[in-house]
Coordinates of C-alpha atoms (C1' of nucleotides) in Angstrom, one line a residue:
Chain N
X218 CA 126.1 126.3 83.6
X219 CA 129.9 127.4 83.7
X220 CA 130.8 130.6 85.4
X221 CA 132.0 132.9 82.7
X222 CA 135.1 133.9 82.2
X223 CA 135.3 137.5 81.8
X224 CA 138.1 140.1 80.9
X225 CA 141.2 140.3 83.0
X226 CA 141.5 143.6 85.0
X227 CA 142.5 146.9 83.4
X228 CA 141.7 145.5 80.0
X229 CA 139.3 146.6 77.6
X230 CA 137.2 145.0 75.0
X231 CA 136.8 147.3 71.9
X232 CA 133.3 146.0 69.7
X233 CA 132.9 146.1 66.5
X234 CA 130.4 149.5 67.8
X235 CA 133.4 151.4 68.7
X236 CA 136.7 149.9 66.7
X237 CA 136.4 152.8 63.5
X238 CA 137.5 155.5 66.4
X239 CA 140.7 153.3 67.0
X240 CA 141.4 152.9 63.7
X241 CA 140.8 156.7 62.6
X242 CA 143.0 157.3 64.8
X243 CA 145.8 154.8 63.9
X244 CA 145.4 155.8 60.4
X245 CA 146.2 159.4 61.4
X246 CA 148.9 158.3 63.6
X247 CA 150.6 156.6 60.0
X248 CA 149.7 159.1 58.2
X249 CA 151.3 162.1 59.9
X250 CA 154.5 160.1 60.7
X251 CA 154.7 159.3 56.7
X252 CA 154.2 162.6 56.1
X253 CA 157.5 163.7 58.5
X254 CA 159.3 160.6 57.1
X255 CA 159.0 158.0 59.7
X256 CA 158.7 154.8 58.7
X257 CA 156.8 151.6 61.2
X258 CA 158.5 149.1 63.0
X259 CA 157.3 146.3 65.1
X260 CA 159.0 144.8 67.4
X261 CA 157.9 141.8 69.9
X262 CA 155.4 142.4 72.8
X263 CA 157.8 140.9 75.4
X264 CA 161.9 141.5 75.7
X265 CA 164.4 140.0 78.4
X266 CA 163.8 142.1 81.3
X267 CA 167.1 143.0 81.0
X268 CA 166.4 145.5 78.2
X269 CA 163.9 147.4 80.5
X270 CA 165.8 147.6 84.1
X271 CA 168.8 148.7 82.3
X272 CA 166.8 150.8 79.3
X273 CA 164.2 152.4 81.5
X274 CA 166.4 152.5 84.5
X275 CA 166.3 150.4 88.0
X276 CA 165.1 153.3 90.1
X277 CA 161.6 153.7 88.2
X278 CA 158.6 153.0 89.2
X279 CA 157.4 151.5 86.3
X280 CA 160.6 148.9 86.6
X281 CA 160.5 148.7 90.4
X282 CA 156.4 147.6 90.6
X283 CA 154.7 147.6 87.1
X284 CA 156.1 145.4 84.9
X285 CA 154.2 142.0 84.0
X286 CA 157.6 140.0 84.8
X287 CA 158.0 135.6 84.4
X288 CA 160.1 133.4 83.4
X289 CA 159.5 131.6 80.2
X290 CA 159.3 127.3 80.2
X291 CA 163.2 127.6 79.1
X292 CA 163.8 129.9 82.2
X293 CA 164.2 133.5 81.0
X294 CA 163.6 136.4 82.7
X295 CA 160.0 137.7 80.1
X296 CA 158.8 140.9 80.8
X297 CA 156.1 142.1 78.8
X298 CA 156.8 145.9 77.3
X299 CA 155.7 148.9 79.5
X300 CA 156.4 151.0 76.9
X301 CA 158.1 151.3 73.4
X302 CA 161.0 153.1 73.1
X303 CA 163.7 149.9 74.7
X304 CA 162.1 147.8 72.2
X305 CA 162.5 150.4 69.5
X306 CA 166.3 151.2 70.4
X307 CA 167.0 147.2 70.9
X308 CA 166.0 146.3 67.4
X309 CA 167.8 149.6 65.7
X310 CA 171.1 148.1 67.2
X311 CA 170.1 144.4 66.9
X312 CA 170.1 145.1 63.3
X313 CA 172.7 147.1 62.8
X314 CA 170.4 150.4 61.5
X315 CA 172.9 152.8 62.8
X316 CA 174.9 151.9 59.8
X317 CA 172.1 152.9 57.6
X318 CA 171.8 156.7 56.6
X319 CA 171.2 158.5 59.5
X320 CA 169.0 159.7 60.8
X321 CA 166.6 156.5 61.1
X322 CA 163.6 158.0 62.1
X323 CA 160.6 155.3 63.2
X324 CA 157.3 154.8 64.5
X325 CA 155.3 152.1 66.2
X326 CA 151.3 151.7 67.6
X327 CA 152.2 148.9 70.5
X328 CA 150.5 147.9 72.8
X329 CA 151.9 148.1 76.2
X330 CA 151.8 146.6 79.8
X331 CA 151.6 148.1 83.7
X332 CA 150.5 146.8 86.7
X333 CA 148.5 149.7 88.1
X334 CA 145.3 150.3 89.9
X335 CA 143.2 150.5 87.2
X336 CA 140.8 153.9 86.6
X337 CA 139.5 155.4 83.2
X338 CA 142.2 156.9 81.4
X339 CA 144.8 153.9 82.5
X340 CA 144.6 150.6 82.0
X341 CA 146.8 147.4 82.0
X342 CA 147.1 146.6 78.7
X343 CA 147.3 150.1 76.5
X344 CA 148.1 151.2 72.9
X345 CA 150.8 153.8 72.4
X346 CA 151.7 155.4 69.5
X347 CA 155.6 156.3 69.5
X348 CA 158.0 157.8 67.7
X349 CA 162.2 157.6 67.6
X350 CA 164.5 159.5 65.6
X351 CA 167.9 157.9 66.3
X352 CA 171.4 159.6 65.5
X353 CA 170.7 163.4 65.3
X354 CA 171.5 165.3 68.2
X355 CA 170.4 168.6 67.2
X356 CA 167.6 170.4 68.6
X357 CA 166.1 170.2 65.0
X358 CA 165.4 166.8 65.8
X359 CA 163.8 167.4 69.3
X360 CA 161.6 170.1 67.8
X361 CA 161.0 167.7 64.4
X362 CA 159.3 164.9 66.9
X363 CA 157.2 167.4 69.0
X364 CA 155.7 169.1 65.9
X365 CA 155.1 166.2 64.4
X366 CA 152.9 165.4 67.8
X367 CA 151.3 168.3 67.3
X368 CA 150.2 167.5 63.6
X369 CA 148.8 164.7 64.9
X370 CA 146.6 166.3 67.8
X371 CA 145.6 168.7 65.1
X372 CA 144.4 166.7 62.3
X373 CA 142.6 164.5 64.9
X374 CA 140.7 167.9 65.9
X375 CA 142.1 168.0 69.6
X376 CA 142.0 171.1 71.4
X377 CA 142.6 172.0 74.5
X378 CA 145.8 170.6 75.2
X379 CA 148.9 172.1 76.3
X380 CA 152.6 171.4 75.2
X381 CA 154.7 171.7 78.3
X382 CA 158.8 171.9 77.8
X383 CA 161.9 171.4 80.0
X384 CA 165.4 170.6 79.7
X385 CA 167.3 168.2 82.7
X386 CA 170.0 168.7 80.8
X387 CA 173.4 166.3 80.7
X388 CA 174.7 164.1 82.9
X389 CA 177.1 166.3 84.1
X390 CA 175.1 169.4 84.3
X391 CA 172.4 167.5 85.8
X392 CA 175.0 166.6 88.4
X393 CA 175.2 170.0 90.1
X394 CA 171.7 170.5 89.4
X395 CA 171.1 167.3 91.6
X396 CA 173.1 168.3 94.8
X397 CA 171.9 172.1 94.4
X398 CA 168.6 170.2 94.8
X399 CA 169.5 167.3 97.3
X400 CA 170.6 170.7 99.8
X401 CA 168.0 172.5 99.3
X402 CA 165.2 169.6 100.1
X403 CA 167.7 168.7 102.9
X404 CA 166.9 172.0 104.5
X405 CA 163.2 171.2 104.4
X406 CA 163.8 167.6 105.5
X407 CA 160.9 168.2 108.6
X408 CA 158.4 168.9 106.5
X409 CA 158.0 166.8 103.4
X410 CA 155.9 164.1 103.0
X411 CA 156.7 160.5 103.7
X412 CA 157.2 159.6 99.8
X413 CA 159.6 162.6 99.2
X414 CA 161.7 161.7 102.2
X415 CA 162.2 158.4 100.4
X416 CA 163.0 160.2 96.7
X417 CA 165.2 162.5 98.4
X418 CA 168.2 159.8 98.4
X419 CA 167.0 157.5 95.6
X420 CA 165.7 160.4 93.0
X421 CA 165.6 164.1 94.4
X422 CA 164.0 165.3 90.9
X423 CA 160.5 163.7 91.3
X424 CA 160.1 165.4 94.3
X425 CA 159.5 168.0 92.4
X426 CA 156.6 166.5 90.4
X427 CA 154.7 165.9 94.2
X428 CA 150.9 167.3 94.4
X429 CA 151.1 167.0 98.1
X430 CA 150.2 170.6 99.0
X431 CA 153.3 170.8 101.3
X432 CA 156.1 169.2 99.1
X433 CA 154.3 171.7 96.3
X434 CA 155.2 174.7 98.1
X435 CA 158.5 173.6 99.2
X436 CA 159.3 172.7 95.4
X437 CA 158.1 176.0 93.9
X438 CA 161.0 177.8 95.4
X439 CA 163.6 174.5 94.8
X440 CA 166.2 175.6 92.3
X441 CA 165.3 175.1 88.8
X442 CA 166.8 172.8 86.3
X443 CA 167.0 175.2 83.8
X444 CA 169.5 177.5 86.0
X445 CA 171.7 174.8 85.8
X446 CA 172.2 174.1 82.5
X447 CA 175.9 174.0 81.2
X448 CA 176.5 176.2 77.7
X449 CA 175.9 173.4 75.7
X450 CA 172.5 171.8 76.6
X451 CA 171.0 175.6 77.7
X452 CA 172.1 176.4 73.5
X453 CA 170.4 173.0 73.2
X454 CA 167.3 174.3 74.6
X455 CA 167.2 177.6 73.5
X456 CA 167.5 176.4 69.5
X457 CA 164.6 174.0 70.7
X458 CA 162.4 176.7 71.8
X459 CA 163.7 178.5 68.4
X460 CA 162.5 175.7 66.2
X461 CA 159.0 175.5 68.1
X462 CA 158.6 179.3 67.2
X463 CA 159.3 178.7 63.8
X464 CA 157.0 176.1 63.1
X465 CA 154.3 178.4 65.2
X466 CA 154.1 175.4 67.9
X467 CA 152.6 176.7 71.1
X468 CA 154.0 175.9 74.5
X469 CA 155.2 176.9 77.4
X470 CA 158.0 176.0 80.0
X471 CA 157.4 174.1 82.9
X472 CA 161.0 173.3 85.0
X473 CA 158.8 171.1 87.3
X474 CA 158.3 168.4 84.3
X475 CA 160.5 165.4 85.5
X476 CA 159.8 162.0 83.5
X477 CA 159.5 158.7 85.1
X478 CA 161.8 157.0 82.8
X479 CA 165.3 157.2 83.8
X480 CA 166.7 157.6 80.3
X481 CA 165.8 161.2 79.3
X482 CA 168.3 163.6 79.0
X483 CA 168.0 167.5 77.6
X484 CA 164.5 168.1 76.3
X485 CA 161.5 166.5 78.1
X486 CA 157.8 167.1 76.7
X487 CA 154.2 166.5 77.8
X488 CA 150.7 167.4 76.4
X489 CA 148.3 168.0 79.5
X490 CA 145.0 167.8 78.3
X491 CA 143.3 171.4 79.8
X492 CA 139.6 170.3 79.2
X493 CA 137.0 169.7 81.8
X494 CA 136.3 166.4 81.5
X495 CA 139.9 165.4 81.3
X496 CA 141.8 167.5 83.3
X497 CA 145.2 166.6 83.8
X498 CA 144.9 163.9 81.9
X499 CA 149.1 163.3 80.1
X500 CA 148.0 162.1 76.6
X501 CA 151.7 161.8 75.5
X502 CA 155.4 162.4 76.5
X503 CA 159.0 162.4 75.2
X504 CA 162.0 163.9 75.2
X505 CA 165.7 162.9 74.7
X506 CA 167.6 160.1 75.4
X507 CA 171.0 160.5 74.2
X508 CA 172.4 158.3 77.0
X509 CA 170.1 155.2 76.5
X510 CA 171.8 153.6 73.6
X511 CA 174.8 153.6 74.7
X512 CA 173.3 151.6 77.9
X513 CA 172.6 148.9 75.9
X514 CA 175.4 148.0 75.2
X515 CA 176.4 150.5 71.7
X516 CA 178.6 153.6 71.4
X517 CA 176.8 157.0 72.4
X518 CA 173.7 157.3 69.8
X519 CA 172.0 160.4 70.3
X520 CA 168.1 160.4 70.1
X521 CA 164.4 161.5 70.9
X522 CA 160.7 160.3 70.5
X523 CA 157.8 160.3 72.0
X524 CA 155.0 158.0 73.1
X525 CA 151.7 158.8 72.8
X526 CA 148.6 157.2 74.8
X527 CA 145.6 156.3 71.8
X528 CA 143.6 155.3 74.3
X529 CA 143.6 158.7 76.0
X530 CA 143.7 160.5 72.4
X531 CA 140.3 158.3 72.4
X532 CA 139.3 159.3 75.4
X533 CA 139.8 163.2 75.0
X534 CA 138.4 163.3 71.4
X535 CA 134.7 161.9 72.6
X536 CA 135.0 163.8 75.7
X537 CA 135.3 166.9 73.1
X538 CA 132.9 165.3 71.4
X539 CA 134.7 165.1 68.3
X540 CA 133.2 163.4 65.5
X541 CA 134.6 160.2 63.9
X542 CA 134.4 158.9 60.0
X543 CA 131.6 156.5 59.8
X544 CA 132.1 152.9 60.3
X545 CA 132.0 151.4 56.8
X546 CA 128.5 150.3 56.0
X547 CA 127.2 147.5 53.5
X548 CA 126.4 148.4 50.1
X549 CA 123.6 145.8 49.2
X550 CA 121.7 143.8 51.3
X551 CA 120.1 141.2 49.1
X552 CA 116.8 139.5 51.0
X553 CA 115.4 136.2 49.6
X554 CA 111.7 135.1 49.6
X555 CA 112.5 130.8 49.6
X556 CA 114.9 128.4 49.5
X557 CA 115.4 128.5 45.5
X558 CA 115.6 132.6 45.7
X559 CA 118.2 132.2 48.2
X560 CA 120.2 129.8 46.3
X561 CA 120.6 132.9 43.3
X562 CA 120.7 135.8 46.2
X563 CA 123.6 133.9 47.3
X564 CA 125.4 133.9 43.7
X565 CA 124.7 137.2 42.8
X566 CA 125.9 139.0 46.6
X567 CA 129.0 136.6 45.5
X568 CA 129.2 137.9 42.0
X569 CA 129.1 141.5 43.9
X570 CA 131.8 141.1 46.0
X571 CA 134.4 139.8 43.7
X572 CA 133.9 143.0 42.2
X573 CA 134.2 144.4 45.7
X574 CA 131.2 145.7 47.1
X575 CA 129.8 144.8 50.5
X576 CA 126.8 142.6 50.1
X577 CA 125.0 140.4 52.9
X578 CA 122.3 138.0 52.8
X579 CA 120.3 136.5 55.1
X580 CA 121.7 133.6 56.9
X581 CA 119.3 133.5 59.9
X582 CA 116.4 132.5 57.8
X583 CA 114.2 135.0 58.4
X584 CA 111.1 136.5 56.5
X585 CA 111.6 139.0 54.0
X586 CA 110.0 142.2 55.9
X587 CA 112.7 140.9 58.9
X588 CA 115.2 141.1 56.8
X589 CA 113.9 144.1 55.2
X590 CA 114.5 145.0 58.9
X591 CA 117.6 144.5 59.2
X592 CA 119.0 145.5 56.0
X593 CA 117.5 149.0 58.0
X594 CA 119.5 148.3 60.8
X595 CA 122.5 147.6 59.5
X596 CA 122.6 150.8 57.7
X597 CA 122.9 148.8 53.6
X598 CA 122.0 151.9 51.2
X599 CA 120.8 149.4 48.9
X600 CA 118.6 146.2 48.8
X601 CA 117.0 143.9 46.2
X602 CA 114.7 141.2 46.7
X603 CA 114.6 137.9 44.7
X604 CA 111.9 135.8 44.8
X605 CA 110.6 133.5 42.5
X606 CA 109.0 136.5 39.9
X607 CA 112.4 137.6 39.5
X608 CA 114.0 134.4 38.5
X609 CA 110.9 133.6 36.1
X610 CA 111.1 138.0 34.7
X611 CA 114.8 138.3 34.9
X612 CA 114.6 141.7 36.1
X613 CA 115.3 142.9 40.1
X614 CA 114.2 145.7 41.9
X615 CA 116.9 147.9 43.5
X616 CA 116.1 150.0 45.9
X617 CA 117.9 153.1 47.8
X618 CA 117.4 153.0 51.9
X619 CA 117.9 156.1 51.8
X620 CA 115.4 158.0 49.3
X621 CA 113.0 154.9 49.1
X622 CA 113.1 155.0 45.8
X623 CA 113.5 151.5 43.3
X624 CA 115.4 150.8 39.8
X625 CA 114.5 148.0 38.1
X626 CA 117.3 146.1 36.2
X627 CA 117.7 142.8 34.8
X628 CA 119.7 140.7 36.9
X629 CA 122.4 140.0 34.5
X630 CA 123.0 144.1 34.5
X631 CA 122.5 143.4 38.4
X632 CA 126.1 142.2 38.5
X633 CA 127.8 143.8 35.6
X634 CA 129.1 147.5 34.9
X635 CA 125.9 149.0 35.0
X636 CA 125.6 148.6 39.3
X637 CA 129.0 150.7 39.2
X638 CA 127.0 153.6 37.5
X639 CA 124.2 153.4 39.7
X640 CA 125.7 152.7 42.5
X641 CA 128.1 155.9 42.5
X642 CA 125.2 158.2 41.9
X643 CA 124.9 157.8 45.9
X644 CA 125.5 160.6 47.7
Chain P
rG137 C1' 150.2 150.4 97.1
rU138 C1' 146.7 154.3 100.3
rG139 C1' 141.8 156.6 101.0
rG140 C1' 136.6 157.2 99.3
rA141 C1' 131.9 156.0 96.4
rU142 C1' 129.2 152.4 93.7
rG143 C1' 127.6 147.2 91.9
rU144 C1' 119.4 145.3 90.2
rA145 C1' 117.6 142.5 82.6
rG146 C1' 122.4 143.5 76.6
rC147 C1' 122.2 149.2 77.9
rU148 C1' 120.2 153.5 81.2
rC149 C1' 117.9 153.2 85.7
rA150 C1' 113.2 152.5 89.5
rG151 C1' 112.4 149.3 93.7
rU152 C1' 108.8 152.8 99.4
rU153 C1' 110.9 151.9 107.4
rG154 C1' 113.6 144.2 105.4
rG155 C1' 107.3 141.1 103.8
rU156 C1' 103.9 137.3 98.4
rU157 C1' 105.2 135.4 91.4
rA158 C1' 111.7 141.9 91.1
rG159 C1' 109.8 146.7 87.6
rA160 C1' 110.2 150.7 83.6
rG161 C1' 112.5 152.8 79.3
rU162 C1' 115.5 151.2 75.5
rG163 C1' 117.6 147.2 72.7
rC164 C1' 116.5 142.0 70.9
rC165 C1' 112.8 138.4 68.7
rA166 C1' 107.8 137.6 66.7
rG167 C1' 103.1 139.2 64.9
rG168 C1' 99.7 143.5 62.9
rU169 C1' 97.1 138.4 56.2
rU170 C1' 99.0 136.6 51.0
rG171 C1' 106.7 139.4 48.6
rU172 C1' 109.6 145.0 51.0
rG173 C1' 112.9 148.7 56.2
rG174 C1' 112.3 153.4 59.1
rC175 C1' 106.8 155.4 62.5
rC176 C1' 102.8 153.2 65.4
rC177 C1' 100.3 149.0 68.0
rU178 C1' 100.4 144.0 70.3
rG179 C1' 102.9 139.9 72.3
rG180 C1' 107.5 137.2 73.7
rA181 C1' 112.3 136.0 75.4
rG182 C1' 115.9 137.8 79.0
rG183 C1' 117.7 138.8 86.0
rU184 C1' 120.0 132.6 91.3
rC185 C1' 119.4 141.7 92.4
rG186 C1' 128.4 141.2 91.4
rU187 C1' 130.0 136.7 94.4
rC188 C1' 130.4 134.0 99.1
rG189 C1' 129.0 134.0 104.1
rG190 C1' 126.2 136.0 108.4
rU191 C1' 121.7 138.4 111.1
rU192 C1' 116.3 137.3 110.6
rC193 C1' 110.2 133.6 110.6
rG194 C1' 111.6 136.3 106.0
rA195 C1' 117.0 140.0 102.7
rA196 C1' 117.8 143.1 96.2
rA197 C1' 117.4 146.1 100.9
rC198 C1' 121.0 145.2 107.3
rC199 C1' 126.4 143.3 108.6
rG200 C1' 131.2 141.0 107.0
rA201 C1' 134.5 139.3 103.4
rU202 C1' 135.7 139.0 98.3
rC203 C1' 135.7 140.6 93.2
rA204 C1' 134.7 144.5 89.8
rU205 C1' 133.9 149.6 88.3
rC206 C1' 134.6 154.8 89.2
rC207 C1' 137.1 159.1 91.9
rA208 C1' 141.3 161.1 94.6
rC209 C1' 146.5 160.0 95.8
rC210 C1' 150.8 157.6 93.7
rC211 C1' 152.5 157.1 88.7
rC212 C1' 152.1 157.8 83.7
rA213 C1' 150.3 156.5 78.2

RNA sequence: GUGGAUGUAGCUCAGUUGGUUAGAGUGCCAGGUUGUGGCCCUGGAGGUCGUCGGUUCGAAACCGAUCAUCCACCCCA
């Protein structure tokens, strides 16, 4: 025997058991962005790597060790997308959708790439629901993309999650901000870890985001972004805040929210699941990145979006034991007693399905009570039986899984009108 | 990348201080008479005990390596 081959690391199979939860929850994700007038793109799994160091910025850790980088056989630098937004902005440009009416507001369900340890709740290869509106700066906009995030938690039934805000504000607010912080962690230089000692030249601000007890208590008393804010982007954030009070979003401030991604300016978002089970857990981000199209190579395009983690949306709802829709189930199951019988079961499941109902037959030959069987187990709330008295009498027995309980028709009625009747009557 | 735990049938797990043909439940398949599912009963298939190497007369059990899963850190979706 062969060894087997199985899935690469940090992916995940999803069986036909499982797949309805990903797709409830992809229908929700279209159907809440139709609803705030996003429309989908999609866009190619990989880009030039280009589009991500310069797009997601050098100094990131998702740029610096996480990407799933080669060259291709003509010898470009591939990298396949850790996240959605580059991909999203590239294309808007590419194609020239900024001379469109503005704003162009989009969404995507991707899925994306990182080399990480694996553990539950991150994998390598992981689905992301995202959303960009490009060309309104306002904080209309900002507020716009987070509520409409919040729709989505809600119609999925998701509780326990928390909205947290900040502002880095612009780059020249963030400027001061920066060196206010660089001095201040300078003063504690003895006593942060070995990490932070690091960030402190390269990127002050995460230090911020360290759990290390130590670093924690040195960053509680850091200066705060927020006290730096020039007039414009503390109005900016102020009018956010406005909007999310008007729209009765809940959230609350947290200064010490610093995203990995280098292109976020202003507002920055993420929902923290709060439950038990998944503590901590980030489910979804954002924020805005007025700066990043314009580092691509365009003139300054303002806008925000978000990107949010289905997987984890998956993970949370069954860990809150929400329930899902029910998978579709089969409509008929029509069993055969011989080879003749199964000759007509055959035409008449066909018959059925051109009018669009979900009919199986056996195709494992089996007896009649095994298929009986499983016609139970695959949850048909119907099944008829042909066999040779129903080809000689023309009439077939129909019979409800659920109630036990038969109709007998001819089978000519079997596939005309008169199954649309009786087949509705189901609860 | 760092630290820790785990790895026995498809799934959930037993397996006594290393000792004959490795178990249960569940799922799967087939029967319980001649053409009808769910319950019950009976039987069957299915495991080189993650993999490789070592210790031993003998290893699922002990040791090492490796791979995988999970947890914490890191980071984020």
């Amino acid at each position: 025997m062969l060894q087997q081959i199985n899935a690469i690391r940090g992916t995940k199979d999803f069986l036909p058991d499982e797949i309805h939860k990903l797709r409830y929850i992809e229908k929700t994700a279209v159907s809440v962005s139709e609803r705030f007038g996003y429309y989908e793109m999609r866009t190619p799994v990989f880009e030039h790597t280009e589009l991500f160091s310069r797009g997601v910025g050098d100094t990131t850790d998702v740029v610096q060790k996480e990407m799933y980088t080669f060259n291709d056989k003509g010898g470009r630098s591939i990298t396949l997308r850790p996240e959605g937004t580059a991909g999203a902005a590239r294309a808007f440009l590419e194609h020239g959708l900024f001379n469109e009416a503005l704003p162009q507001k989009i969404f995507y369900l991707a899925s994306c790439y990182r080399y990480e340890k694996p553990q539950s709740g991150r994998w390598r290869e992981f689905r992301q629901f995202g959303v960009e509106c490009f060309g309104s700066p306002t904080p209309f906009a900002d507020a716009e993309v987070i509520t409409l995030a919040c729709v989505f938690f809600n119609d999925l039934g998701i509780s326990n999650l928390q909205l947290e805000i900040n502002s880095l504000g612009c780059p020249k607010c963030r400027k001061d901000y920066q060196k206010a912080l660089y001095d201040y962690f300078i003063s504690h230089k003895g006593s942060l870890c070995a990490t932070c000692l690091d960030r402190l030249e390269r990127t002050p601000l995460r230090i911020l985001d360290c759990k290390s007890p130590v670093c924690g208590d040195i960053s509680a008393l850091a200066p705060v972004a927020l006290d730096y804010l020039c007039c414009d982007c503390s109005e900016h954030f102020f009018k956010v805040k406005e909007c999310l009070d008007a729209t009765q979003v809940k959230y609350t401030v947290n200064p010490h929210i610093v995203r990995g991604l280098d292109y976020y300016t202003r507002t920055v978002f993420e929902f923290v699941s709060t439950d038990e089970k998944t503590k901590g857990l980030v489910c979804g981000g954002g924020g805005r990145y007025d700066g990043l199209l314009e580092e691509l190579g365009s003139t300054s395009i303002p806008a925000c979006g978000f990107g949010i983690g289905v997987d984890r949306t998956l993970l949370v709802m069954e860990a809150q034991e929400i329930t899902f829709p029910e998978k579709s189930a089969v409509d008929i199951v029509i069993a055969a007693t011989d080879d003749t019988s199964r000759l007509k079961a055959a035409f008449i499941a066909d018959s059925l399905r051109y009018k669009g109902y979900a009919v199986i037959i056996d195709i494992m030959d089996r007896s009649l009570k095994a298929q009986m069987k499983f016609a139970n187990k695959t949850g048909a709330r119907y099944t008829a039986v042909i066999g040779e008295n129903e080809i000689k009498s023309d009439f077939v027995e129909l019979k409800n899984m659920k109630t036990g309980t038969k109709t007998e028709i001819t089978i000519s009625d079997f596939t005309n009108d008169f199954t649309d009747a009786l087949l509705s009557d189901f609860d």
